[in-house]
């Protein structure tokens, strides 16, 4: 009986105040959560871009380093715009590996229809000897090869994320990360 | 009342606080994990790059060791270098017969579980002793209307292939070109200030005193010893001559005919209208340990291919007042004295060359591809990362 008498419940004012406080606190928490979530997604996107960038650059550089391996008087490499031929000897007298950027198909491009040309992604293709080209990496913004001398080549790669980040104000929300490395072609400076 | 109130406090605020703190901690831990993964990824990149350069350091060390001593094949095992280790193995044809005379160096660099392996192939340099018309290690002295040009016995006759270029004169010491001599090629010495050309228009090519130094390969004594034991002196020679088998000395004032083979002489003297002819199609190599003299003679291998008469000499060489000479002479320690002679077709390598009052010297450009085996100098010929 005493216990029951003591259970007085809450007045409407108390409930309103409690709801208001809960609303403010959970609103702030939700806001914080959404921000954190977005940031996590962005971070993941960035780290994926960086991996993509590293993997693409490393692949090309590793191939380029062995250019001219046992090829005798044959050219060690050839740069043709954004494509690079590397010649070496492995399975046949002259093996060739070709790296080039391929445009997206028109169906794939539909997703990027509103983007200016410079922000449309490409695929990095790798073709070994007479085998068909295979996709090595995607979301490549640009790829350039610059021969600084007959035995020194600079490879520059730019990548972009798979989807835009609404909080990033430039480039329609697409971050572009670039990296370049200069390679001394060992077989040409023995 | 006091006890009542206490029993009613159920601790919900504490529970909420702990829940919020736990949630925040989870978010924090996740964020830390994400950045931890990225840190690991960049460390992986740093480590694989380091492993590559550590491997290259090991490979370069081994390459230097082989350049210094081509027989070195012990390699390196787990040598600490810049925080990592490298291991180098050296293999030659005993380990892999496809290597032939080359050496394979495989270097592996390791650091923090990242690895890189580099494979380098080294091969001995090939000797091309006759890249110059005349090469005098110490000195070349050209005077008095000496005329030097080149032709190619592989592509045609002298008259059909002669040009006033390609006949280079070289030295690691001094080169003097005096008194209307004409050199149809480059004049190059590695000795700064060592080149004197009185009239630069007498040289059709470039004149340089900063050419790279050339190392003249010594003919090993073992090769002379081999020739002493395996020569064709008694079986291959015919014609008119006086030969002493005990001392290996030959003197002639008539015509000496040589068939294909190796000949070994202490002194070799042709004088007073003596001549030397090769049997048809013969290829002759002559080793001379003493003096080689051709004086007032007729033709030596007249009209033949210079490469068919190959003379290695340890002593001095004199060609005076003679007819034409078709041959090549290699004597890195010899003095070559060419005076008042007829035409010389071929090439000369000596320590000291004096060419005076001679008629003409015609370098046979086909000799530039004449190789004398491989040297003991190994050089890197191929490089790849595995």
Coordinates of C-alpha atoms in Angstrom, one line a residue:
Chain A
X1 CA 0.0 0.0 0.0
X2 CA 2.7 2.5 0.9
X3 CA 4.5 1.6 -2.2
X4 CA 1.5 2.1 -4.4
X5 CA 0.8 5.4 -2.8
X6 CA 4.2 6.5 -3.6
X7 CA 4.0 5.8 -7.4
X8 CA 2.7 9.1 -8.4
X9 CA 3.7 9.0 -12.2
X10 CA 4.9 12.1 -14.1
X11 CA 3.2 15.3 -14.9
X12 CA 2.9 16.3 -18.5
X13 CA 5.5 19.0 -17.9
X14 CA 8.0 16.4 -16.7
X15 CA 7.3 14.2 -19.7
X16 CA 7.7 17.1 -22.1
X17 CA 11.0 18.1 -20.5
X18 CA 12.2 14.5 -20.6
X19 CA 11.3 14.2 -24.3
X20 CA 12.9 17.5 -25.1
X21 CA 16.2 16.5 -23.4
X22 CA 16.1 13.0 -25.0
X23 CA 15.4 14.6 -28.4
X24 CA 18.3 17.0 -28.1
X25 CA 20.7 14.4 -26.9
X26 CA 19.7 11.7 -29.4
X27 CA 19.6 14.4 -32.2
X28 CA 23.1 15.4 -31.4
X29 CA 24.2 11.7 -31.2
X30 CA 22.5 10.9 -34.5
X31 CA 24.2 13.9 -36.2
X32 CA 27.5 12.8 -34.7
X33 CA 26.9 9.3 -35.9
X34 CA 26.0 10.4 -39.5
X35 CA 29.1 12.6 -39.6
X36 CA 31.3 9.8 -38.4
X37 CA 29.8 7.4 -40.8
X38 CA 30.3 9.7 -43.7
X39 CA 33.8 10.3 -42.6
X40 CA 34.5 6.6 -42.4
X41 CA 33.1 6.0 -45.9
X42 CA 35.2 8.9 -47.2
X43 CA 38.3 7.5 -45.4
X44 CA 37.7 4.1 -46.9
X45 CA 37.2 5.6 -50.3
X46 CA 40.4 7.5 -50.0
X47 CA 42.4 4.6 -48.8
X48 CA 41.0 2.5 -51.7
X49 CA 42.1 5.3 -54.1
X50 CA 45.5 5.2 -52.5
X51 CA 45.8 1.5 -52.9
X52 CA 44.6 1.7 -56.4
X53 CA 47.1 4.4 -57.2
X54 CA 50.0 2.5 -55.5
X55 CA 49.1 -0.8 -57.2
X56 CA 48.8 0.7 -60.6
X57 CA 52.0 2.7 -60.3
X58 CA 54.0 -0.2 -58.8
X59 CA 52.8 -2.6 -61.5
X60 CA 53.9 -0.3 -64.4
X61 CA 57.2 0.6 -62.7
X62 CA 58.1 -3.0 -62.0
X63 CA 57.5 -3.9 -65.6
X64 CA 59.3 -0.8 -66.8
X65 CA 62.4 -1.6 -64.7
X66 CA 63.0 -4.8 -66.5
X67 CA 62.6 -3.3 -69.9
X68 CA 65.3 -4.4 -72.3
X69 CA 66.1 -7.6 -70.3
X70 CA 68.1 -9.8 -72.8
X71 CA 66.5 -8.1 -75.8
X72 CA 69.8 -7.3 -77.5
X73 CA 69.4 -4.6 -80.0
X74 CA 65.6 -4.5 -79.8
X75 CA 64.1 -1.3 -78.4
X76 CA 63.6 -1.6 -74.6
X77 CA 60.4 0.4 -74.4
X78 CA 58.1 2.6 -76.5
X79 CA 55.9 5.4 -75.4
X80 CA 52.9 6.2 -77.5
X81 CA 50.8 8.9 -75.9
X82 CA 49.2 7.3 -72.8
X83 CA 50.3 3.8 -73.8
X84 CA 53.6 2.1 -72.9
X85 CA 55.2 -0.9 -74.5
X86 CA 57.8 -2.7 -72.5
X87 CA 60.0 -5.3 -74.2
X88 CA 62.0 -8.0 -72.4
X89 CA 62.8 -11.7 -72.7
X90 CA 60.9 -14.3 -70.7
X91 CA 58.9 -16.8 -72.6
X92 CA 59.8 -16.0 -76.1
X93 CA 62.6 -14.1 -77.8
X94 CA 60.9 -10.7 -77.3
X95 CA 58.1 -10.5 -74.9
X96 CA 55.9 -7.4 -74.9
X97 CA 53.7 -6.0 -72.2
X98 CA 51.5 -3.1 -73.1
X99 CA 49.8 -0.7 -70.6
X100 CA 47.2 1.7 -71.9
X101 CA 44.1 3.6 -70.7
X102 CA 40.7 2.4 -72.1
X103 CA 37.6 4.5 -72.2
X104 CA 34.5 3.2 -70.5
X105 CA 31.9 1.6 -72.7
X106 CA 28.8 3.8 -73.5
X107 CA 26.7 1.7 -71.1
X108 CA 29.2 2.2 -68.3
X109 CA 29.6 5.9 -69.2
X110 CA 25.8 6.4 -68.6
X111 CA 26.5 6.7 -64.9
X112 CA 28.9 9.5 -65.5
X113 CA 26.8 11.3 -68.1
X114 CA 26.7 14.6 -66.3
X115 CA 30.4 14.7 -65.7
X116 CA 32.8 16.8 -67.7
X117 CA 35.2 14.7 -69.9
X118 CA 38.2 15.3 -67.6
X119 CA 36.4 13.6 -64.7
X120 CA 35.3 10.5 -66.5
X121 CA 37.2 7.5 -65.3
X122 CA 39.2 5.1 -67.4
X123 CA 40.4 1.6 -67.0
X124 CA 44.1 0.7 -66.9
X125 CA 44.6 -2.2 -69.3
X126 CA 47.4 -4.6 -69.4
X127 CA 48.2 -6.8 -72.5
X128 CA 50.9 -9.4 -72.4
X129 CA 52.1 -10.6 -75.8
X130 CA 49.2 -11.7 -78.0
X131 CA 46.8 -12.3 -75.2
X132 CA 43.8 -10.0 -75.0
X133 CA 44.0 -6.9 -72.9
X134 CA 42.8 -7.4 -69.3
X135 CA 41.6 -4.7 -66.8
X136 CA 44.3 -4.1 -64.3
X137 CA 42.6 -1.3 -62.4
X138 CA 39.7 1.0 -62.6
X139 CA 38.8 4.6 -61.8
X140 CA 42.0 5.9 -63.4
X141 CA 41.7 9.6 -64.2
X142 CA 44.9 10.0 -66.2
X143 CA 48.2 8.2 -67.1
X144 CA 51.2 9.9 -68.6
X145 CA 54.7 8.6 -69.6
X146 CA 57.5 11.1 -70.0
X147 CA 60.9 10.0 -71.2
X148 CA 63.5 12.3 -69.5
X149 CA 66.3 10.5 -71.3
X150 CA 66.8 7.3 -73.3
X151 CA 66.9 5.4 -70.0
X152 CA 64.9 7.4 -67.6
X153 CA 61.1 7.5 -67.7
X154 CA 58.6 9.2 -65.5
X155 CA 55.3 7.5 -64.9
X156 CA 52.4 9.6 -63.5
X157 CA 49.1 8.2 -62.5
X158 CA 45.9 10.0 -61.3
X159 CA 43.0 8.1 -59.7
X160 CA 39.6 9.2 -58.6
X161 CA 37.0 7.6 -56.3
X162 CA 34.2 5.4 -57.4
X163 CA 31.6 7.8 -56.2
X164 CA 31.6 11.5 -55.4
X165 CA 31.9 12.9 -51.9
X166 CA 29.1 15.4 -51.3
X167 CA 31.2 17.2 -48.7
X168 CA 34.1 17.8 -51.2
X169 CA 33.4 21.0 -53.0
X170 CA 35.8 20.8 -56.0
X171 CA 35.6 18.6 -59.1
X172 CA 31.9 17.8 -58.6
X173 CA 32.9 16.0 -55.4
X174 CA 35.6 13.8 -57.0
X175 CA 38.9 13.9 -55.3
X176 CA 41.8 13.3 -57.7
X177 CA 45.0 11.7 -56.2
X178 CA 48.2 11.6 -58.3
X179 CA 51.5 10.1 -57.9
X180 CA 54.5 9.8 -60.1
X181 CA 57.8 8.0 -60.1
X182 CA 60.9 8.2 -62.2
X183 CA 62.5 4.9 -63.3
X184 CA 66.0 4.3 -64.3
X185 CA 65.8 1.4 -66.8
X186 CA 68.6 -0.8 -65.5
X187 CA 69.2 -2.7 -68.7
X188 CA 70.0 0.5 -70.5
X189 CA 72.5 1.8 -68.1
X190 CA 74.5 -1.3 -67.4
Chain B
X1 CA 11.0 8.8 3.5
X2 CA 14.8 8.9 3.0
X3 CA 15.1 5.1 2.8
X4 CA 12.1 5.1 0.3
X5 CA 13.8 7.6 -2.1
X6 CA 17.0 5.6 -2.0
X7 CA 15.2 2.4 -2.9
X8 CA 13.6 4.2 -5.9
X9 CA 16.8 5.4 -7.5
X10 CA 17.4 2.7 -10.1
X11 CA 20.6 4.0 -11.6
X12 CA 19.4 4.6 -15.2
X13 CA 21.6 7.6 -15.7
X14 CA 24.6 5.5 -14.9
X15 CA 23.4 2.9 -17.4
X16 CA 22.9 5.5 -20.1
X17 CA 26.2 7.1 -19.5
X18 CA 28.0 3.7 -19.7
X19 CA 26.1 2.9 -22.9
X20 CA 27.0 6.2 -24.6
X21 CA 30.7 5.8 -23.5
X22 CA 30.7 2.3 -24.9
X23 CA 29.2 3.4 -28.2
X24 CA 31.7 6.2 -28.5
X25 CA 34.5 3.8 -27.7
X26 CA 33.4 1.4 -30.4
X27 CA 33.3 4.3 -32.9
X28 CA 36.7 5.4 -31.7
X29 CA 38.2 1.9 -32.0
X30 CA 36.8 1.5 -35.5
X31 CA 38.3 4.8 -36.5
X32 CA 41.6 3.8 -35.0
X33 CA 41.4 0.5 -36.8
X34 CA 40.8 2.2 -40.2
X35 CA 43.8 4.4 -39.8
X36 CA 45.8 1.5 -38.5
X37 CA 45.1 -0.4 -41.7
X38 CA 46.2 2.6 -43.7
X39 CA 49.3 2.9 -41.7
X40 CA 50.0 -0.8 -42.2
X41 CA 49.5 -0.4 -45.9
X42 CA 51.9 2.5 -46.2
X43 CA 54.4 0.6 -44.1
X44 CA 54.1 -2.4 -46.5
X45 CA 54.9 0.0 -49.4
X46 CA 57.8 1.4 -47.5
X47 CA 59.1 -2.0 -46.6
X48 CA 58.8 -3.5 -50.1
X49 CA 60.6 -0.5 -51.5
X50 CA 63.3 -0.9 -48.8
X51 CA 63.6 -4.6 -49.6
X52 CA 64.0 -3.8 -53.3
X53 CA 66.9 -1.4 -52.6
X54 CA 68.5 -3.7 -50.0
X55 CA 68.4 -6.4 -52.7
X56 CA 70.0 -4.0 -55.2
X57 CA 72.7 -3.1 -52.7
X58 CA 73.6 -6.7 -52.3
X59 CA 73.5 -7.3 -56.0
X60 CA 75.8 -4.3 -56.6
X61 CA 78.3 -5.5 -54.0
X62 CA 78.4 -8.9 -55.6
X63 CA 78.8 -7.4 -59.1
X64 CA 81.8 -5.4 -57.8
X65 CA 83.3 -8.5 -56.2
X66 CA 83.0 -10.3 -59.5
X67 CA 84.5 -7.4 -61.5
X68 CA 87.5 -7.5 -59.1
X69 CA 87.7 -11.3 -59.2
X70 CA 85.7 -13.2 -61.8
X71 CA 86.3 -16.5 -59.9
X72 CA 84.5 -15.2 -56.8
X73 CA 81.3 -17.2 -56.3
X74 CA 80.9 -17.5 -52.5
X75 CA 78.0 -15.0 -52.4
X76 CA 76.7 -13.4 -49.2
X77 CA 74.4 -14.9 -46.6
X78 CA 72.1 -12.8 -44.4
X79 CA 74.2 -9.6 -44.4
X80 CA 72.6 -6.9 -42.3
X81 CA 72.1 -3.7 -44.2
X82 CA 69.9 -0.7 -43.4
X83 CA 67.6 -2.5 -41.1
X84 CA 67.1 -5.5 -43.3
X85 CA 69.3 -8.3 -44.7
X86 CA 70.4 -9.4 -48.1
X87 CA 71.4 -12.8 -49.4
X88 CA 73.3 -13.2 -52.7
X89 CA 74.0 -16.3 -54.6
X90 CA 76.3 -16.5 -57.5
X91 CA 76.0 -19.3 -60.1
X92 CA 78.0 -20.1 -63.2
X93 CA 77.8 -22.8 -65.8
X94 CA 78.6 -25.5 -63.3
X95 CA 75.3 -24.8 -61.6
X96 CA 73.3 -24.2 -64.8
X97 CA 74.8 -25.2 -68.1
X98 CA 72.6 -22.7 -70.1
X99 CA 74.7 -20.0 -68.5
X100 CA 77.7 -20.8 -70.7
X101 CA 80.4 -18.3 -69.9
X102 CA 78.1 -15.9 -68.1
X103 CA 77.5 -15.6 -64.3
X104 CA 74.1 -15.2 -62.7
X105 CA 73.8 -13.2 -59.5
X106 CA 70.6 -13.5 -57.5
X107 CA 70.1 -11.1 -54.7
X108 CA 67.2 -11.2 -52.2
X109 CA 66.6 -8.3 -49.8
X110 CA 64.3 -8.8 -46.8
X111 CA 63.0 -6.4 -44.2
X112 CA 60.0 -6.9 -41.9
X113 CA 58.6 -9.8 -44.0
X114 CA 58.8 -7.9 -47.2
X115 CA 61.0 -9.4 -49.9
X116 CA 62.5 -8.4 -53.2
X117 CA 64.7 -10.5 -55.5
X118 CA 66.9 -9.1 -58.3
X119 CA 68.6 -11.2 -60.9
X120 CA 71.6 -10.0 -62.7
X121 CA 73.5 -11.7 -65.5
X122 CA 77.2 -10.8 -66.1
X123 CA 79.2 -11.8 -69.1
X124 CA 82.8 -11.4 -70.0
X125 CA 83.7 -8.6 -72.3
X126 CA 84.7 -9.6 -75.8
X127 CA 88.1 -8.4 -77.0
X128 CA 88.2 -6.6 -80.3
X129 CA 91.9 -5.9 -80.6
X130 CA 91.9 -4.2 -84.0
X131 CA 89.4 -1.3 -83.7
X132 CA 92.1 1.1 -84.8
X133 CA 94.3 1.3 -87.9
X134 CA 97.2 1.9 -85.6
X135 CA 97.2 1.8 -81.8
X136 CA 100.3 2.6 -79.9
X137 CA 100.0 2.2 -76.1
X138 CA 102.8 4.6 -75.4
X139 CA 103.2 6.6 -78.6
X140 CA 102.4 6.9 -82.3
X141 CA 104.6 9.0 -84.5
X142 CA 103.5 9.7 -88.0
X143 CA 105.6 11.8 -90.4
X144 CA 106.6 12.7 -94.0
X145 CA 103.7 11.9 -96.3
X146 CA 102.5 8.9 -94.5
X147 CA 99.0 8.4 -95.9
X148 CA 96.4 6.4 -93.9
X149 CA 93.0 5.4 -95.2
X150 CA 90.7 2.4 -94.9
X151 CA 89.0 -0.2 -97.0
X152 CA 87.0 -3.3 -96.3
X153 CA 88.3 -6.7 -97.5
X154 CA 84.9 -8.3 -96.7
X155 CA 82.9 -6.1 -99.0
X156 CA 85.2 -5.8 -102.0
X157 CA 88.6 -4.9 -103.3
X158 CA 90.8 -2.1 -101.9
X159 CA 90.0 0.2 -104.9
X160 CA 86.3 -0.5 -104.6
X161 CA 85.9 0.1 -100.9
X162 CA 88.6 2.7 -99.9
X163 CA 87.6 5.8 -98.0
X164 CA 89.4 8.6 -96.3
X165 CA 87.8 7.8 -93.0
X166 CA 87.4 4.9 -90.6
X167 CA 91.2 4.6 -90.2
X168 CA 91.6 5.7 -86.6
X169 CA 94.9 6.3 -84.8
X170 CA 94.8 5.8 -81.1
X171 CA 97.1 5.8 -78.1
X172 CA 97.1 6.0 -74.3
X173 CA 100.1 8.3 -74.6
X174 CA 101.3 10.7 -77.3
X175 CA 100.3 10.9 -80.9
X176 CA 102.3 13.1 -83.3
X177 CA 101.2 13.8 -86.9
X178 CA 103.8 15.9 -88.8
X179 CA 104.9 17.1 -92.2
X180 CA 102.0 16.5 -94.6
X181 CA 100.9 13.1 -93.3
X182 CA 97.3 12.4 -93.8
X183 CA 95.1 10.4 -91.4
X184 CA 91.8 9.3 -92.9
X185 CA 90.1 8.9 -89.5
X186 CA 90.1 10.0 -85.9
X187 CA 93.2 10.8 -83.8
X188 CA 92.5 10.1 -80.2
X189 CA 94.6 9.7 -77.1
X190 CA 93.6 9.3 -73.5
X191 CA 96.5 11.5 -72.4
X192 CA 95.6 15.1 -71.9
X193 CA 97.8 17.3 -74.1
X194 CA 99.3 14.1 -75.7
X195 CA 98.2 14.9 -79.2
X196 CA 100.2 17.0 -81.6
X197 CA 98.8 17.6 -85.0
X198 CA 100.8 20.2 -86.9
X199 CA 98.2 20.8 -89.5
X200 CA 94.7 19.8 -88.3
X201 CA 93.4 19.6 -91.9
X202 CA 95.6 16.5 -92.3
X203 CA 93.2 14.6 -90.1
X204 CA 89.8 13.9 -91.6
X205 CA 88.1 12.8 -88.4
X206 CA 88.1 14.3 -84.9
X207 CA 91.2 15.1 -82.9
X208 CA 90.9 14.4 -79.1
X209 CA 93.1 14.0 -76.1
X210 CA 90.3 12.9 -73.8
X211 CA 89.4 9.6 -75.2
X212 CA 88.7 6.8 -72.7
X213 CA 91.8 4.8 -71.8
X214 CA 92.1 1.5 -73.7
X215 CA 93.4 -1.6 -71.9
X216 CA 95.5 -3.7 -74.2
X217 CA 95.2 -7.4 -73.5
X218 CA 98.5 -9.1 -73.0
X219 CA 98.9 -12.3 -74.8
X220 CA 99.4 -14.8 -72.0
X221 CA 102.7 -16.6 -71.8
X222 CA 100.7 -19.8 -71.7
X223 CA 99.5 -19.1 -75.2
X224 CA 103.1 -18.7 -76.4
X225 CA 104.0 -21.9 -74.5
X226 CA 101.1 -23.7 -76.2
X227 CA 102.3 -22.4 -79.6
X228 CA 105.8 -23.7 -78.9
X229 CA 104.5 -27.2 -78.3
X230 CA 101.8 -27.3 -81.0
X231 CA 103.3 -25.4 -84.0
X232 CA 103.4 -26.4 -87.6
X233 CA 106.9 -25.1 -88.2
X234 CA 108.2 -28.4 -89.5
X235 CA 105.2 -29.4 -91.6
X236 CA 103.6 -26.3 -92.9
X237 CA 106.5 -24.3 -94.4
X238 CA 107.9 -24.7 -97.8
X239 CA 110.0 -22.6 -100.2
X240 CA 113.4 -21.2 -99.6
X241 CA 114.6 -20.4 -96.0
X242 CA 116.9 -21.4 -93.3
X243 CA 115.2 -22.6 -90.1
X244 CA 116.8 -23.8 -86.9
X245 CA 114.4 -26.1 -85.0
X246 CA 116.5 -25.8 -81.8
X247 CA 116.2 -22.0 -81.5
X248 CA 113.1 -21.5 -83.6
X249 CA 114.8 -18.9 -85.7
X250 CA 114.0 -18.4 -89.3
X251 CA 115.9 -16.4 -91.9
X252 CA 115.1 -16.2 -95.6
X253 CA 116.0 -14.2 -98.7
X254 CA 113.8 -16.3 -101.0
X255 CA 110.1 -17.0 -101.0
X256 CA 108.6 -18.7 -97.9
X257 CA 105.2 -20.4 -98.4
X258 CA 103.0 -21.1 -95.3
X259 CA 100.0 -23.4 -95.2
X260 CA 97.2 -23.1 -92.6
X261 CA 98.4 -23.4 -89.1
X262 CA 100.2 -22.0 -86.1
X263 CA 103.9 -21.0 -86.3
X264 CA 106.3 -20.2 -83.5
X265 CA 109.6 -18.3 -84.0
X266 CA 112.2 -16.7 -81.8
X267 CA 113.5 -14.5 -84.6
X268 CA 111.8 -14.1 -87.9
X269 CA 113.8 -12.3 -90.6
X270 CA 113.0 -11.7 -94.3
X271 CA 115.5 -9.7 -96.2
X272 CA 116.8 -8.9 -99.7
X273 CA 113.9 -9.6 -101.9
X274 CA 112.6 -12.4 -99.7
X275 CA 108.8 -12.8 -99.8
X276 CA 106.1 -14.6 -97.9
X277 CA 103.1 -16.2 -99.5
X278 CA 100.2 -18.1 -98.0
X279 CA 99.0 -21.3 -99.6
X280 CA 95.6 -20.8 -101.2
X281 CA 92.9 -20.4 -98.5
X282 CA 95.4 -20.7 -95.7
X283 CA 94.9 -19.0 -92.4
X284 CA 98.1 -18.5 -90.6
X285 CA 98.9 -17.4 -87.0
X286 CA 102.5 -16.6 -86.2
X287 CA 103.9 -16.2 -82.6
X288 CA 107.2 -14.4 -82.5
X289 CA 109.1 -14.1 -79.2
X290 CA 112.1 -12.2 -80.5
X291 CA 112.5 -9.7 -83.3
X292 CA 110.5 -9.6 -86.5
X293 CA 112.3 -8.0 -89.4
X294 CA 111.2 -7.5 -92.9
X295 CA 113.8 -5.5 -94.8
X296 CA 114.3 -4.7 -98.5
X297 CA 111.8 -7.5 -99.2
X298 CA 109.2 -8.3 -101.7
X299 CA 105.5 -8.8 -100.9
X300 CA 104.3 -10.3 -97.7
X301 CA 100.9 -12.1 -98.3
X302 CA 100.6 -9.8 -101.3
X303 CA 97.0 -9.2 -102.3
X304 CA 95.7 -11.5 -99.5
X305 CA 93.3 -10.9 -96.8
X306 CA 95.1 -9.3 -93.8
X307 CA 93.2 -11.4 -91.2
X308 CA 94.7 -14.5 -92.7
X309 CA 98.2 -13.5 -91.6
X310 CA 97.9 -12.8 -87.9
X311 CA 101.2 -12.1 -86.1
X312 CA 101.5 -12.0 -82.3
X313 CA 104.9 -10.6 -81.2
X314 CA 106.7 -10.1 -77.9
X315 CA 109.7 -8.4 -79.5
X316 CA 110.1 -5.4 -81.8
X317 CA 109.0 -5.2 -85.4
X318 CA 110.8 -3.6 -88.3
X319 CA 109.3 -3.1 -91.8
X320 CA 111.8 -1.2 -94.0
X321 CA 112.1 -0.5 -97.8
X322 CA 109.8 -3.4 -98.4
X323 CA 107.0 -4.3 -100.8
X324 CA 103.4 -4.6 -99.8
X325 CA 102.4 -6.2 -96.5
X326 CA 98.9 -7.7 -95.9
X327 CA 98.5 -8.8 -92.3
X328 CA 97.8 -7.8 -88.7
X329 CA 100.4 -7.4 -86.0
X330 CA 99.6 -7.5 -82.3
X331 CA 102.4 -6.7 -80.0
X332 CA 101.3 -4.7 -76.9
X333 CA 104.9 -4.4 -75.7
X334 CA 106.6 -4.0 -79.0
X335 CA 108.1 -1.1 -80.9
X336 CA 106.8 -1.1 -84.5
X337 CA 109.1 0.7 -87.0
X338 CA 107.7 1.3 -90.4
X339 CA 110.0 3.2 -92.8
X340 CA 110.2 3.7 -96.5
X341 CA 107.9 0.8 -97.0
X342 CA 105.4 -0.1 -99.6
X343 CA 101.8 -0.3 -98.8
X344 CA 100.6 -1.9 -95.5
X345 CA 97.2 -3.4 -95.5
X346 CA 95.7 -4.5 -92.2
X347 CA 96.2 -3.1 -88.7
X348 CA 99.0 -2.7 -86.0
X349 CA 98.7 -2.7 -82.3
X350 CA 102.0 -2.0 -80.5
X351 CA 103.5 -0.1 -77.6
X352 CA 105.3 2.4 -79.7
X353 CA 104.7 3.0 -83.4
X354 CA 106.9 5.0 -85.7
X355 CA 105.7 5.4 -89.2
X356 CA 108.0 7.5 -91.3
X357 CA 108.4 8.1 -95.1
X358 CA 106.1 5.3 -95.8
X359 CA 103.9 5.1 -98.8
X360 CA 100.5 4.2 -97.6
X361 CA 98.8 2.4 -94.7
X362 CA 95.3 0.9 -95.4
X363 CA 93.3 -0.2 -92.5
X364 CA 91.0 -3.1 -93.2
X365 CA 87.7 -2.2 -91.6
X366 CA 86.6 -5.8 -91.5
X367 CA 89.1 -6.2 -88.7
X368 CA 86.9 -4.2 -86.4
X369 CA 84.8 -7.3 -85.9
X370 CA 87.7 -9.6 -85.3
X371 CA 87.4 -10.8 -81.8
X372 CA 90.1 -12.5 -79.7
X373 CA 88.0 -14.5 -77.3
X374 CA 86.7 -13.0 -74.1
X375 CA 88.6 -11.0 -71.6
X376 CA 88.6 -11.6 -67.8
X377 CA 86.5 -8.4 -67.3
X378 CA 83.0 -9.2 -66.5
X379 CA 80.2 -6.7 -67.0
X380 CA 76.5 -6.7 -66.3
X381 CA 74.5 -7.6 -69.4
X382 CA 71.0 -8.1 -68.1
X383 CA 69.0 -7.0 -65.0
X384 CA 65.5 -7.9 -63.8
X385 CA 63.4 -8.0 -60.7
X386 CA 61.8 -11.4 -60.1

